[in-house]
Amino acid sequence: MKTSKIKLNEASEVEEFVKAAGKCDFDIDIFYNRVIIDAKSILGIMSMDLTQELTVQCYGEDKEFDKAIQKFAIS
């Protein structure tokens, strides 16, 4: 399991993130506080408070997805 911190600022970034997650054949969750959403659900992510730092938890590995989320990574 791999965990990353990201920040999504706009709807276009959410769409890009969900498309990248959708190409993976394993589960990916995105959460903050106690809210956990399937990262492949654009409506679920849009319902989150995007002003918050989000945590992504991957239950598998995909180099393309890792490269895609680097754009949204928080150091």
Coordinates of N, CA and C in Angstrom, one line a residue, residues 6-24 28 30 39-43 45-46 50 56 62 64-73:
I6 N -1.8 15.0 -1.8 CA -2.1 15.7 -3.0 C -3.0 16.9 -2.7
K7 N -3.0 17.8 -3.7 CA -4.0 19.0 -3.6 C -4.6 19.1 -5.0
L8 N -5.9 19.1 -5.0 CA -6.6 19.3 -6.3 C -7.3 20.7 -6.2
N9 N -7.0 21.6 -7.1 CA -7.5 23.0 -7.0 C -8.7 23.3 -7.9
E10 N -8.8 22.5 -9.0 CA -9.9 22.9 -10.0 C -10.6 21.6 -10.5
A11 N -11.7 21.8 -11.1 CA -12.5 20.6 -11.6 C -11.7 19.9 -12.7
S12 N -10.9 20.6 -13.5 CA -10.1 20.0 -14.5 C -9.1 19.1 -13.9
E13 N -8.5 19.5 -12.8 CA -7.5 18.6 -12.1 C -8.2 17.4 -11.5
V14 N -9.4 17.5 -11.0 CA -10.1 16.3 -10.5 C -10.4 15.4 -11.6
E15 N -10.8 15.9 -12.8 CA -11.1 15.0 -13.9 C -9.8 14.3 -14.4
E16 N -8.7 15.0 -14.4 CA -7.4 14.4 -14.8 C -7.0 13.3 -13.9
F17 N -7.2 13.6 -12.6 CA -6.8 12.6 -11.5 C -7.7 11.3 -11.7
V18 N -9.0 11.5 -11.8 CA -9.9 10.4 -11.9 C -9.7 9.6 -13.2
K19 N -9.3 10.2 -14.3 CA -9.0 9.5 -15.5 C -7.8 8.6 -15.3
A20 N -6.7 9.1 -14.6 CA -5.5 8.4 -14.3 C -5.8 7.2 -13.4
A21 N -6.7 7.5 -12.4 CA -7.0 6.4 -11.4 C -7.9 5.3 -12.1
G22 N -8.7 5.7 -13.0 CA -9.6 4.8 -13.7 C -8.8 3.8 -14.5
K23 N -7.6 4.1 -14.9 CA -6.8 3.2 -15.8 C -6.1 2.1 -14.9
C24 N -6.2 2.2 -13.6 CA -5.6 1.2 -12.7 C -6.5 0.1 -12.4
I28 N -8.1 2.4 -5.3 CA -7.4 3.6 -4.9 C -8.5 4.4 -4.1
I30 N -9.2 8.0 -1.7 CA -8.8 9.4 -1.4 C -9.5 9.8 -0.2
A39 N -11.3 6.8 -5.3 CA -10.6 7.8 -6.2 C -11.1 7.7 -7.7
K40 N -11.8 6.7 -8.0 CA -12.3 6.6 -9.4 C -13.7 7.2 -9.6
S41 N -14.2 7.9 -8.5 CA -15.5 8.5 -8.6 C -15.4 10.0 -8.7
I42 N -15.6 10.5 -9.8 CA -15.5 12.0 -10.0 C -16.5 12.8 -9.1
L43 N -17.7 12.2 -9.0 CA -18.7 12.9 -8.2 C -18.3 12.8 -6.7
I45 N -15.3 12.7 -5.5 CA -14.2 13.7 -5.2 C -14.7 15.1 -5.3
M46 N -15.6 15.4 -6.2 CA -16.1 16.8 -6.3 C -16.9 17.2 -5.1
L50 N -12.2 20.5 -1.4 CA -11.0 20.6 -2.2 C -10.0 21.6 -1.7
V56 N -4.0 10.1 -0.7 CA -4.3 9.1 -1.7 C -3.7 7.8 -1.2
D62 N 1.3 1.2 -10.1 CA 1.2 1.5 -11.5 C 2.1 2.7 -11.8
E64 N 2.5 4.6 -14.4 CA 1.8 5.7 -15.1 C 1.0 6.5 -14.1
F65 N 0.3 5.9 -13.2 CA -0.5 6.6 -12.2 C 0.4 7.4 -11.3
D66 N 1.6 6.8 -10.8 CA 2.5 7.5 -10.0 C 3.0 8.7 -10.7
K67 N 3.3 8.6 -12.0 CA 3.7 9.8 -12.7 C 2.6 10.9 -12.8
A68 N 1.4 10.4 -13.0 CA 0.3 11.4 -13.1 C 0.0 12.1 -11.8
I69 N 0.1 11.5 -10.7 CA -0.2 12.2 -9.4 C 0.9 13.0 -8.9
Q70 N 2.1 12.9 -9.5 CA 3.2 13.8 -9.1 C 2.9 15.2 -9.4
K71 N 2.1 15.5 -10.4 CA 1.7 16.8 -10.7 C 0.9 17.5 -9.6
F72 N 0.2 16.7 -8.8 CA -0.7 17.2 -7.7 C 0.0 17.0 -6.3
A73 N 1.2 16.4 -6.3 CA 1.8 16.1 -5.0 C 2.2 17.3 -4.2

